[in-house]
CSV table of C-alpha atoms in Angstrom, one decimal:
chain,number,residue,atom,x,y,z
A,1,UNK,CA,0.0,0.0,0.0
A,2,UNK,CA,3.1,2.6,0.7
A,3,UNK,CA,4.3,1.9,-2.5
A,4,UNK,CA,0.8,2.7,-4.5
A,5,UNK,CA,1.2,5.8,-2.7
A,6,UNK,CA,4.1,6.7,-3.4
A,7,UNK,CA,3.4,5.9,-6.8
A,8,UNK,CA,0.6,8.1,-6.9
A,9,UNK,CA,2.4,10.7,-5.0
A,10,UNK,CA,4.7,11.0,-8.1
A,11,UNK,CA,2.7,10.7,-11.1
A,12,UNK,CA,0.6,13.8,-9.4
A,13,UNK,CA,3.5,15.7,-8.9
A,14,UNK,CA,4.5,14.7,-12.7
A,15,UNK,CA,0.8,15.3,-14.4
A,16,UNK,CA,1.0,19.2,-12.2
A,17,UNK,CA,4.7,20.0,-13.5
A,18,UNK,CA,3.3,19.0,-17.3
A,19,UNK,CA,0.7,21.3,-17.0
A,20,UNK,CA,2.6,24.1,-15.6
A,21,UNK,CA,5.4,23.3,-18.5
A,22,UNK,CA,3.8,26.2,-20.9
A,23,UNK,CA,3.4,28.7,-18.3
A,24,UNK,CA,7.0,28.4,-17.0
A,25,UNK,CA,8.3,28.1,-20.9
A,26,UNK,CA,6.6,31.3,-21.4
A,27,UNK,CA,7.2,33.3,-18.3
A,28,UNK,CA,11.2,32.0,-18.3
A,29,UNK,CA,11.3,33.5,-22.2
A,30,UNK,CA,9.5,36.9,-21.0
A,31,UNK,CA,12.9,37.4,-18.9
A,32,UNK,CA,14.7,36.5,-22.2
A,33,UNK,CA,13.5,39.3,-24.4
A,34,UNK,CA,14.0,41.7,-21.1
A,35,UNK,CA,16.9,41.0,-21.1
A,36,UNK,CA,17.7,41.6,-25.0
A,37,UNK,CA,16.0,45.1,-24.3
A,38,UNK,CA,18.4,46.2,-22.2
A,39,UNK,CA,21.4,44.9,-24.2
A,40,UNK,CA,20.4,46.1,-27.5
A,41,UNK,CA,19.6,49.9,-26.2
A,42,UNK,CA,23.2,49.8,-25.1
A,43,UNK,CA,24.3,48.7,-28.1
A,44,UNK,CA,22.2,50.6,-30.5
A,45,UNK,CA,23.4,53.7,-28.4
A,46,UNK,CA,26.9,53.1,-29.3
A,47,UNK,CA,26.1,53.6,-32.3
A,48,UNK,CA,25.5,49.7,-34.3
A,49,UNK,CA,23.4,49.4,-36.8
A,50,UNK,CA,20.3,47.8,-36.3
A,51,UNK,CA,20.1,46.3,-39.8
A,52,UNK,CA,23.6,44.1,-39.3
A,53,UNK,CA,22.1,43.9,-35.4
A,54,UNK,CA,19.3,41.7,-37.5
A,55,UNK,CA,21.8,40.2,-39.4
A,56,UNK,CA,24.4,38.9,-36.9
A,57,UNK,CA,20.8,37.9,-34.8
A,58,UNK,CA,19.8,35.5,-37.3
A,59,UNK,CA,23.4,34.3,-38.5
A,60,UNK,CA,24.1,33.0,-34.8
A,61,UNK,CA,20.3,31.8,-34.4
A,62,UNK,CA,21.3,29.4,-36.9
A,63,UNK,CA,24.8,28.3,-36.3
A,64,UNK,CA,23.4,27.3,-32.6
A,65,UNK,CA,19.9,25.5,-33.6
A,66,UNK,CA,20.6,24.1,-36.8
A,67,UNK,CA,22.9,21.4,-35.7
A,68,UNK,CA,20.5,19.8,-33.1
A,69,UNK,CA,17.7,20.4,-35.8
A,70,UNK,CA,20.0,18.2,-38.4
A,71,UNK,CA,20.4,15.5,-35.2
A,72,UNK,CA,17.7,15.3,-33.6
A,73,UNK,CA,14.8,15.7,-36.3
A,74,UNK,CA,16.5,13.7,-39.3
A,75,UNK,CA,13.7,11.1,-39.4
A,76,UNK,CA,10.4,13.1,-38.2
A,77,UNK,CA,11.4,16.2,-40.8
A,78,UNK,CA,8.9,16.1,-43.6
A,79,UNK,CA,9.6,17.0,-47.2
A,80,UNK,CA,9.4,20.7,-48.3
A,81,UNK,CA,6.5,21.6,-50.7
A,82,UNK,CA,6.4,25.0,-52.6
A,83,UNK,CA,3.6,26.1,-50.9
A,84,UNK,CA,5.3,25.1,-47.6
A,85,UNK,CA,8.4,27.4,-48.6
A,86,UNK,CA,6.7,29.9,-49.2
A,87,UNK,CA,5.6,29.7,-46.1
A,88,UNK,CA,8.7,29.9,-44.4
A,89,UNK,CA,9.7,32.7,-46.8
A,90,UNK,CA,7.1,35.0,-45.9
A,91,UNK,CA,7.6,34.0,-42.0
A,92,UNK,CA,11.5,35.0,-42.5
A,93,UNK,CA,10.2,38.5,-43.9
A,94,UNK,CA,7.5,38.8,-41.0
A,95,UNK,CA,10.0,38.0,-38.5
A,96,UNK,CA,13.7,38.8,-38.6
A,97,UNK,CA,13.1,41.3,-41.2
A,98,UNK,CA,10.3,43.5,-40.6
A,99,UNK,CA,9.5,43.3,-37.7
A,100,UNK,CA,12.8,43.3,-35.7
A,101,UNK,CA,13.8,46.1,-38.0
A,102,UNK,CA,10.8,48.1,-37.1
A,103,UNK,CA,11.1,47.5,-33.6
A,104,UNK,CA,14.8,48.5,-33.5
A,105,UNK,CA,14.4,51.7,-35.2
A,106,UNK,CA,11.3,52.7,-32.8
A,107,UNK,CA,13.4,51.6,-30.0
A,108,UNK,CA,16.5,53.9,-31.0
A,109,UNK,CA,13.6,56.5,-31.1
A,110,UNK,CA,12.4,56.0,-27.8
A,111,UNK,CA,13.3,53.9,-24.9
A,112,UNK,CA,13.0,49.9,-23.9
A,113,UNK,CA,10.1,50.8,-21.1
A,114,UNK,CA,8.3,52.4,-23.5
A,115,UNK,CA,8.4,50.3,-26.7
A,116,UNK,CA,7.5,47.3,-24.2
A,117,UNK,CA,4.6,49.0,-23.8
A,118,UNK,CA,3.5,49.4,-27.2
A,119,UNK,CA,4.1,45.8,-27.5
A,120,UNK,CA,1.9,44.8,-25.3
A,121,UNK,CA,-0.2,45.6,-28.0
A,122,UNK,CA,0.5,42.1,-29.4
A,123,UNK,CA,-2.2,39.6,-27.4
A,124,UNK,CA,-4.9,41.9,-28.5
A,125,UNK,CA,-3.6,41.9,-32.0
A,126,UNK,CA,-3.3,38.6,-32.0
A,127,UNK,CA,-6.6,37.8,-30.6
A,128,UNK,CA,-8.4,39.4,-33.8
A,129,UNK,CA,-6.0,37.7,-35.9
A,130,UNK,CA,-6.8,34.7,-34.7
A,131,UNK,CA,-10.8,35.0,-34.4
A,132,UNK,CA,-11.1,36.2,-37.9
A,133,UNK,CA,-8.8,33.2,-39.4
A,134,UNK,CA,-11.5,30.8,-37.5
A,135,UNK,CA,-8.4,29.8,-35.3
A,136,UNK,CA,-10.1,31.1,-31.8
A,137,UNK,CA,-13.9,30.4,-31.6
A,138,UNK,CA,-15.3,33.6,-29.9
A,139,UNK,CA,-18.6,32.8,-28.3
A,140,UNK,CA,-19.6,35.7,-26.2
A,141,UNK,CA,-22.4,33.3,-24.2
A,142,UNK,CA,-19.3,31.6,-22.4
A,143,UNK,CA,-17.6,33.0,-19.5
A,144,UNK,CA,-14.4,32.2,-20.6
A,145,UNK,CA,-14.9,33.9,-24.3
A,146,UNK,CA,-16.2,37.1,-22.0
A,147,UNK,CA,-12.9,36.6,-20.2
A,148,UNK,CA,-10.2,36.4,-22.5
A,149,UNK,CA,-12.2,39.8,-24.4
A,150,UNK,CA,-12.2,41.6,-21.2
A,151,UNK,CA,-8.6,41.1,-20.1
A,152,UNK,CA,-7.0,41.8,-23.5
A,153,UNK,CA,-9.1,45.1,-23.2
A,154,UNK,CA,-8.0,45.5,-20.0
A,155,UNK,CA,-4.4,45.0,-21.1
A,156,UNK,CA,-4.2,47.1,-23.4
A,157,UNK,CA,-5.7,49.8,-21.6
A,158,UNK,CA,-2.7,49.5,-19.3
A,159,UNK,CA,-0.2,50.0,-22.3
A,160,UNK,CA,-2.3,53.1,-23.0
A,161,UNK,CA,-1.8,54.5,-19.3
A,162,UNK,CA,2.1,53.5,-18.9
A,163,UNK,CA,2.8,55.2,-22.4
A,164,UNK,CA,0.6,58.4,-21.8
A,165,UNK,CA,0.0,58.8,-18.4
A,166,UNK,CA,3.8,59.4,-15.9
A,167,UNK,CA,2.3,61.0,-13.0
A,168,UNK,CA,5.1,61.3,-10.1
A,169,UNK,CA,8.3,59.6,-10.3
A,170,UNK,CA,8.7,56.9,-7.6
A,171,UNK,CA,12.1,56.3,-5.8
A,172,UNK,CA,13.2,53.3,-4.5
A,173,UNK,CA,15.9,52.2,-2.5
A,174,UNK,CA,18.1,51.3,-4.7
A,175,UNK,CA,17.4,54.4,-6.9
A,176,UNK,CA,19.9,56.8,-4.9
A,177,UNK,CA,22.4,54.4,-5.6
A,178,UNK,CA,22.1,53.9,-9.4
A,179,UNK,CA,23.8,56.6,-12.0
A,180,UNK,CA,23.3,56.4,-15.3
A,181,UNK,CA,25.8,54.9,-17.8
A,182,UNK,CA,27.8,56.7,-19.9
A,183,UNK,CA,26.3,54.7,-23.0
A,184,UNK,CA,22.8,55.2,-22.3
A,185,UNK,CA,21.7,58.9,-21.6
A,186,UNK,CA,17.9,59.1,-21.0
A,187,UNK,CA,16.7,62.2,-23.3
A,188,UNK,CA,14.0,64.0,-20.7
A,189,UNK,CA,13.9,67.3,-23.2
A,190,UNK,CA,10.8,68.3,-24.9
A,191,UNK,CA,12.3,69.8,-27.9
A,192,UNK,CA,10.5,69.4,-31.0
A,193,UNK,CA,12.9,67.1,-32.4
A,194,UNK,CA,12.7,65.0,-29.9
A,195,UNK,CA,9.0,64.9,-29.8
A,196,UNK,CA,9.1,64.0,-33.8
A,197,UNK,CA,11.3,61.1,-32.6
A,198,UNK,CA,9.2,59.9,-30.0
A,199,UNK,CA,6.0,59.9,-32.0
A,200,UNK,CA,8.1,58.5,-35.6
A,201,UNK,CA,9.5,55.6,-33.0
A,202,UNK,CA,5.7,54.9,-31.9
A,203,UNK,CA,4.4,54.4,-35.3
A,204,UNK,CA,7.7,52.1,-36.4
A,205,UNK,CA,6.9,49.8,-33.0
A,206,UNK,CA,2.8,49.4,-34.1
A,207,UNK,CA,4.0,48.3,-37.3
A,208,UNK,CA,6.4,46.7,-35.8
A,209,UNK,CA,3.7,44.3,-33.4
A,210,UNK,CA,1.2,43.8,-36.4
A,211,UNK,CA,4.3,42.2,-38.6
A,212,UNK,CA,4.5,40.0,-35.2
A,213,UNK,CA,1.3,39.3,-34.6
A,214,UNK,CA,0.9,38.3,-38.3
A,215,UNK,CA,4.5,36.0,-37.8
A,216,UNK,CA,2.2,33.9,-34.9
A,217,UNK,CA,-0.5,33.2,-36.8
A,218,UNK,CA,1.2,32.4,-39.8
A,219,UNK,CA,3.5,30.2,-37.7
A,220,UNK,CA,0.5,28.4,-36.3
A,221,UNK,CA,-0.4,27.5,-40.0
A,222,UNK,CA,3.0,26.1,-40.8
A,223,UNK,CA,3.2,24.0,-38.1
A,224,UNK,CA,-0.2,22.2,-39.0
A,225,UNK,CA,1.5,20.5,-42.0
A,226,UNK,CA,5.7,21.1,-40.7
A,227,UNK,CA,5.9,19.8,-37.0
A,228,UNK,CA,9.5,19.7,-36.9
A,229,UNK,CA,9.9,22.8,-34.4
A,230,UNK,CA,13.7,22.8,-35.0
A,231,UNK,CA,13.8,22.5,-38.3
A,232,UNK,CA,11.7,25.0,-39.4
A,233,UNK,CA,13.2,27.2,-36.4
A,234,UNK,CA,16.4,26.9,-38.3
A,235,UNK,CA,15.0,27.4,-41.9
A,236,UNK,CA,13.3,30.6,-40.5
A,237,UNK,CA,16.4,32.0,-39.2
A,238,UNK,CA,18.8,30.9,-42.8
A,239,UNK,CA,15.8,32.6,-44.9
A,240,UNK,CA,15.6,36.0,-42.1
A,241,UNK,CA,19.6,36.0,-42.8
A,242,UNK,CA,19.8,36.1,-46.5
A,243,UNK,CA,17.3,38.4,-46.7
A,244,UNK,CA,18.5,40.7,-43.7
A,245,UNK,CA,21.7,40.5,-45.6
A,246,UNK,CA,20.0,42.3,-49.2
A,247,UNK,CA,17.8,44.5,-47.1
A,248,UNK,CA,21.2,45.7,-45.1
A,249,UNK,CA,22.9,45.8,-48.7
A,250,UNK,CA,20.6,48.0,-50.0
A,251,UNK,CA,20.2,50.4,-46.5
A,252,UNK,CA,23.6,50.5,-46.2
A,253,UNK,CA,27.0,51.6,-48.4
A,254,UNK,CA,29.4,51.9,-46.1
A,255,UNK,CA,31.3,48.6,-44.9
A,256,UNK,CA,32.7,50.1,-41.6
A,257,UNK,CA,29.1,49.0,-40.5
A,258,UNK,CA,29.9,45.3,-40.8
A,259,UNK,CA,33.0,45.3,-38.5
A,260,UNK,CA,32.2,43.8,-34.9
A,261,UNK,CA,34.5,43.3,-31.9
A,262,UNK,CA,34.6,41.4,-28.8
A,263,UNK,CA,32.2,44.0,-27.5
A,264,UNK,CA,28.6,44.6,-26.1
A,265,UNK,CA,27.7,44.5,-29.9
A,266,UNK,CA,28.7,41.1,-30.0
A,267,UNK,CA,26.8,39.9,-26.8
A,268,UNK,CA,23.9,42.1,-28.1
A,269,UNK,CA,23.8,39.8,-31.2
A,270,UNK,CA,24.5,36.8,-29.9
A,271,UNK,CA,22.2,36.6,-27.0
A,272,UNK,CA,19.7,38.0,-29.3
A,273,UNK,CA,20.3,35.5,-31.9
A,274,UNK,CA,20.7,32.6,-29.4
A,275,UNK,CA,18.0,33.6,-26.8
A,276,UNK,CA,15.6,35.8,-28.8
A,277,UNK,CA,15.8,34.1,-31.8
A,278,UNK,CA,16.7,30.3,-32.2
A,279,UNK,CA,15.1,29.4,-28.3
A,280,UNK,CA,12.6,31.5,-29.0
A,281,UNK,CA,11.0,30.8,-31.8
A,282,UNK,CA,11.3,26.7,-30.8
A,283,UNK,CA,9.9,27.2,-27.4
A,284,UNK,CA,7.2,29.2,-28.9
A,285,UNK,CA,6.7,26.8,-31.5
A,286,UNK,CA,6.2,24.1,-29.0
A,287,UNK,CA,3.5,25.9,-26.8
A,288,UNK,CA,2.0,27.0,-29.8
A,289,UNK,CA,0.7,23.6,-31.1
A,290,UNK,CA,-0.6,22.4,-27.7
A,291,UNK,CA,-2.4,25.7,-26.3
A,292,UNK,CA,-2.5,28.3,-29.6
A,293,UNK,CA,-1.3,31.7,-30.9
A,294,UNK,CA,-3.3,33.5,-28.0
A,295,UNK,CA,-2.1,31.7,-24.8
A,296,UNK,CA,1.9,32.0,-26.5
A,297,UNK,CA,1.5,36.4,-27.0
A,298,UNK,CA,-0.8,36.5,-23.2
A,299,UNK,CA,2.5,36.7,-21.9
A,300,UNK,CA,4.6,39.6,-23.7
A,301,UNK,CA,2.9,42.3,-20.9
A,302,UNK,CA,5.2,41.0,-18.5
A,303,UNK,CA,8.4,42.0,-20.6
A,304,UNK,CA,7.4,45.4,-19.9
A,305,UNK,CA,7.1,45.2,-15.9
A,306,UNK,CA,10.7,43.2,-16.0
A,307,UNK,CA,12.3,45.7,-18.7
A,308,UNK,CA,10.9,48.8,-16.2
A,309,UNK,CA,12.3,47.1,-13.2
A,310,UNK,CA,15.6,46.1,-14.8
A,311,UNK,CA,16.0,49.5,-16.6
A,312,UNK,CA,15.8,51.2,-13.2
A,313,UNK,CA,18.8,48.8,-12.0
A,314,UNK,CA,21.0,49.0,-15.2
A,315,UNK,CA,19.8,52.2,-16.8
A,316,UNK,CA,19.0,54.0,-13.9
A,317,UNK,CA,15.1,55.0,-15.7
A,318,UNK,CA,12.8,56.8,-13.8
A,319,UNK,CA,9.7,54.9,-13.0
A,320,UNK,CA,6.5,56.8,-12.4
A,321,UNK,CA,2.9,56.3,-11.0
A,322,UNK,CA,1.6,55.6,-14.2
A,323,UNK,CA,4.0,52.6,-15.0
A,324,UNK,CA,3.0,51.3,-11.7
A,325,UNK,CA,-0.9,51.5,-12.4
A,326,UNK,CA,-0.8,49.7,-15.7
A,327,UNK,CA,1.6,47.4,-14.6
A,328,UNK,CA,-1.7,46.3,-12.4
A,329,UNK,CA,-3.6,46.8,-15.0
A,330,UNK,CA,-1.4,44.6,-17.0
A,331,UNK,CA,-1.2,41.6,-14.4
A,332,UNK,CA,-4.9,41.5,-13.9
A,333,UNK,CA,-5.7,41.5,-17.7
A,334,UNK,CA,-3.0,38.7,-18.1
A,335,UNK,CA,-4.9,37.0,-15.7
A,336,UNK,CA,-8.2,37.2,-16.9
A,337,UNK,CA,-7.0,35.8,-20.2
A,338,UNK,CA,-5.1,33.0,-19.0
A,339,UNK,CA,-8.2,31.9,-17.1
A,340,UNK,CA,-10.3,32.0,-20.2
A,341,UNK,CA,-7.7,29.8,-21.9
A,342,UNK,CA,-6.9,27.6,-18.7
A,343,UNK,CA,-10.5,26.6,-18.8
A,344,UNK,CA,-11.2,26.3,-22.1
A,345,UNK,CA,-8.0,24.1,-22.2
A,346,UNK,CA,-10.1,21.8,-19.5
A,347,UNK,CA,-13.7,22.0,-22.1
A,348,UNK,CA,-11.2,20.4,-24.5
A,349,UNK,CA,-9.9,17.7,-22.2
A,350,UNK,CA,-13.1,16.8,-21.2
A,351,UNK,CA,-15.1,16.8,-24.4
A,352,UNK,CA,-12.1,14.4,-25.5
A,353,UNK,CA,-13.0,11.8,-22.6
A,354,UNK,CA,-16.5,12.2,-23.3
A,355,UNK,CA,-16.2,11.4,-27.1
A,356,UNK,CA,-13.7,8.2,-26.2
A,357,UNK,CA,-16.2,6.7,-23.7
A,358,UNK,CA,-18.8,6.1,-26.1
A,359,UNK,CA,-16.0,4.9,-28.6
A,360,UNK,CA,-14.9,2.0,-25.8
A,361,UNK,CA,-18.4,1.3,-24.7
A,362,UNK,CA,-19.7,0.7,-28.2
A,363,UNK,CA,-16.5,-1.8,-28.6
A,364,UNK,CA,-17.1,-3.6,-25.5
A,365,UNK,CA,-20.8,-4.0,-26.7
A,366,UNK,CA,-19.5,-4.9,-30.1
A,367,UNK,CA,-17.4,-7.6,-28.6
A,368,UNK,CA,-19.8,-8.9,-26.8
A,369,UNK,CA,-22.1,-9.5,-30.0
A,370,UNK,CA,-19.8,-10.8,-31.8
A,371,UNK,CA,-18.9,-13.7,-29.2
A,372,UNK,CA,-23.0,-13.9,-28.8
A,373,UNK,CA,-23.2,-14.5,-32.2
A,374,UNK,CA,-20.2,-17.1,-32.6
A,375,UNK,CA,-21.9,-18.9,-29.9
A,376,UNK,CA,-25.1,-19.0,-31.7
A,377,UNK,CA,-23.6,-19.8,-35.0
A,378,UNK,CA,-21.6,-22.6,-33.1
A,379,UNK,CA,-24.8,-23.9,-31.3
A,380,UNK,CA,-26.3,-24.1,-34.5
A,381,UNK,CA,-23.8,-25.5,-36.6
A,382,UNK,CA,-24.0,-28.4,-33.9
A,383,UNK,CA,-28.2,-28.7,-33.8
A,384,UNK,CA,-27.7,-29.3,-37.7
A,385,UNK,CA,-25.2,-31.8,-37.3
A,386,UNK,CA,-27.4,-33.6,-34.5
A,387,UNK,CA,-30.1,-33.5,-37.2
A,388,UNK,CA,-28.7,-34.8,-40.0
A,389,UNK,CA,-27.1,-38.3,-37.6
A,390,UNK,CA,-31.1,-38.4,-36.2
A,391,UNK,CA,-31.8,-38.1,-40.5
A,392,UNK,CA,-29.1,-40.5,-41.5
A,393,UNK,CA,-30.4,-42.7,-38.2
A,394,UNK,CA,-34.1,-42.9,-39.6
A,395,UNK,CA,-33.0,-43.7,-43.3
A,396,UNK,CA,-30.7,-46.4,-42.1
A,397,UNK,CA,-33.7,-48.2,-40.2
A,398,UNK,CA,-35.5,-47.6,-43.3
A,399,UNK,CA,-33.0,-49.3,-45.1
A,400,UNK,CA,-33.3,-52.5,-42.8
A,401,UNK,CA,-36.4,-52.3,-42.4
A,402,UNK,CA,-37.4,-53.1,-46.2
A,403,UNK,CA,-34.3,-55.7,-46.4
A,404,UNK,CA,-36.1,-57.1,-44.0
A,405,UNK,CA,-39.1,-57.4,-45.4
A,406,UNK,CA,-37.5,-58.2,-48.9
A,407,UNK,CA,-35.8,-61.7,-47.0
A,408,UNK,CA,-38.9,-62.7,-45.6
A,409,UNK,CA,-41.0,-62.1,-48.8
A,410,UNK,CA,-38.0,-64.5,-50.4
A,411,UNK,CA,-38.6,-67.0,-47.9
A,412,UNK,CA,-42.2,-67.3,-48.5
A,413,UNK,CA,-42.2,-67.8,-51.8
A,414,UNK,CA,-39.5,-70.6,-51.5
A,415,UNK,CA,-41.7,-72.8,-48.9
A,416,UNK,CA,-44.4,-72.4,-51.2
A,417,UNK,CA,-42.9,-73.9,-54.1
């Protein structure tokens, strides 16, 4: 009995960590793109481009993942249509090329806390996406449909108030203690330039989050018919390469712009490439096929509480009232639509049981006619053969009977001659 409940003991404990699996892949890659934030502001400020920043991304994203993808998948990888490359095509120009170019120049306009927070944008984005291409049912009459509405809406209303509403700034501890970098200047002016900037690096990041939005859903699609995550992780990142490279070819002439160093533009592009890229898109791939395009972009508002938190630490940025109140805002949102997809992960699960009951009942019944049947036939088979010995019986008493009859008729007719 101990051991039963040990037993059970463990396969609980393994059946909660599988279900927590997607959350922690998600919230562990939040900290991830934080994290490139921070780096590639430094970097950008010292002056890289942001078009080889894409390239070097995507050339490291696919030295690290293509290997394992070559290893690891060379049996399960399925062959390559046209329509299939196309695919991949178009998800290398939604990806690596428009939108991390977008989002670079809108955040060399403005700062990480701030293009986080048009980011956030994305779930809600992604949501319409999603219901119009038949890929989330939205049925108002459900709770958890009402749910997953109201906390996008309520997630992107606390965007809207950390990007237009400050409010005081709010010091803590560690803030007399933090100076800000010499390669990262925080530009509090409000010259008209500046105000061009800000409002030219607003309209780059919108774009920016519909071209990701769009990469989600498409990716979504691809995987349908190419569920080799690594694989077409690494064809993504080749294809965002090459054509980085003729985008950057065409943007820039001057080849100082390609030279790199053992610098923080070389950590910038390879954590980017490694972390934001190549584990990125694989993790993402992975969560995508068991819980959607919705559930995978519910978490990107956290990026913006960890960026504002880390950007007071490394970049000394002021963090105001306003940040704080949509960062609630933000949470409770997130919330609200993780419920609605937490339960109608569960609707799934049970309509699945409920559909595979009937299936085993029926074959149980099934059996049991068929060995009701055998029987019968079996039963009958035998009555028939008990019929035709009781048959065969009769006709060979007949049979006696008249060569019976016949010698006896022969004997009388020999006395009476």
């Amino acid at each position: 009995m101990e051991v039963n409940n040990n037993n059970n003991g463990g396969c609980c404990c393994g059946s909660y960590f599988q279900r927590c699996k997607p959350y922690i892949a998600m919230i562990s890659l939040q900290f991830g793109y934080a994290g490139m934030n921070i780096i590639t502001k430094v970097s950008l400020n010292r002056g890289m481009s942001h078009y080889v920043l894409v390239v070097y991304r995507h050339a490291f994203a696919t030295a690290a993942i293509a290997p394992f993808a070559l290893v690891l998948e060379r049996k399960v990888r399925p062959k390559i249509t046209f329509l299939m490359f196309m695919q991949m095509f178009v998800l290398g120009l939604l990806g690596p090329v428009i939108d991390q170019n977008l989002y670079y120049m809108g955040l060399k306009f403005t700062s990480p806390t701030y293009s986080c927070a048009l980011s956030n944008m994305l779930p809600a984005m992604t949501f319409v996406m999603a219901v119009i291409f038949r890929m989330e049912i939205l049925d108002m009459r459900k709770v958890r449909c009402q749910a997953k509405v109201i906390g996008t809406v309520v997630t992107v209303v606390g965007a809207m108030l950390m990007t237009l509403y400050k409010g005081q700034v709010i010091n803590f501890f560690w803030s007399h203690y933090m100076h800000h970098p010499r390669n990262y200047v925080p530009d509090n002016t409000t010259t008209n330039s500046g105000e061009t900037d800000w409002v030219k690096g607003s309209i780059l990041l919108i774009f920016a989050t519909l071209a990701w939005a769009s990469f989600f859903i498409l990716q979504a699609v691809t995987l349908r018919k190419y569920p080799a995550q690594l694989s077409l992780t690494a064809i993504v990142c080749f294809l965002g390469t090459l054509q980085s490279i003729a985008v950057t070819f065409v943007m820039e002439h001057s080849p100082n712009v390609w030279t790199i160093g053992w610098d923080m533009n070389l950590l910038a592009a390879a954590y980017a490439g490694i972390v934001s890229s190549g584990i990125a898109y694989y993790v993402q791939g992975i969560v995508m096929q068991r819980r959607g395009p919705v559930f995978v972009t519910a978490f990107s508002p956290l990026m913006m509480i960890i960026v504002a938190v880390m950007g007071s630490f490394i970049l000394a940025e002021n963090i105001y009232l306003g940040g704080v109140i949509g960062a609630i805002l933000i949470v409770v949102g997130l919330y609200s639509v993780l419920w609605g997809k937490y339960k109608e992960h569960k609707e799934k699960e049970a309509e699945n049981i409920i559909t595979d009951e009937p299936i085993k009942c029926c074959g149980n019944q099934i059996a049991r006619l068929e060995t009701v049947i055998e029987d019968s036939e079996s039963n009958d088979i035998e009555m028939q053969k008990g019929d035709d010995n009781n048959n065969n019986n009769e006709a060979c008493n007949e049979l006696s009977v008249t060569i019976i009859s016949n010698n006896n008729n022969n004997d009388n007719d020999v006395t009476k001659a």
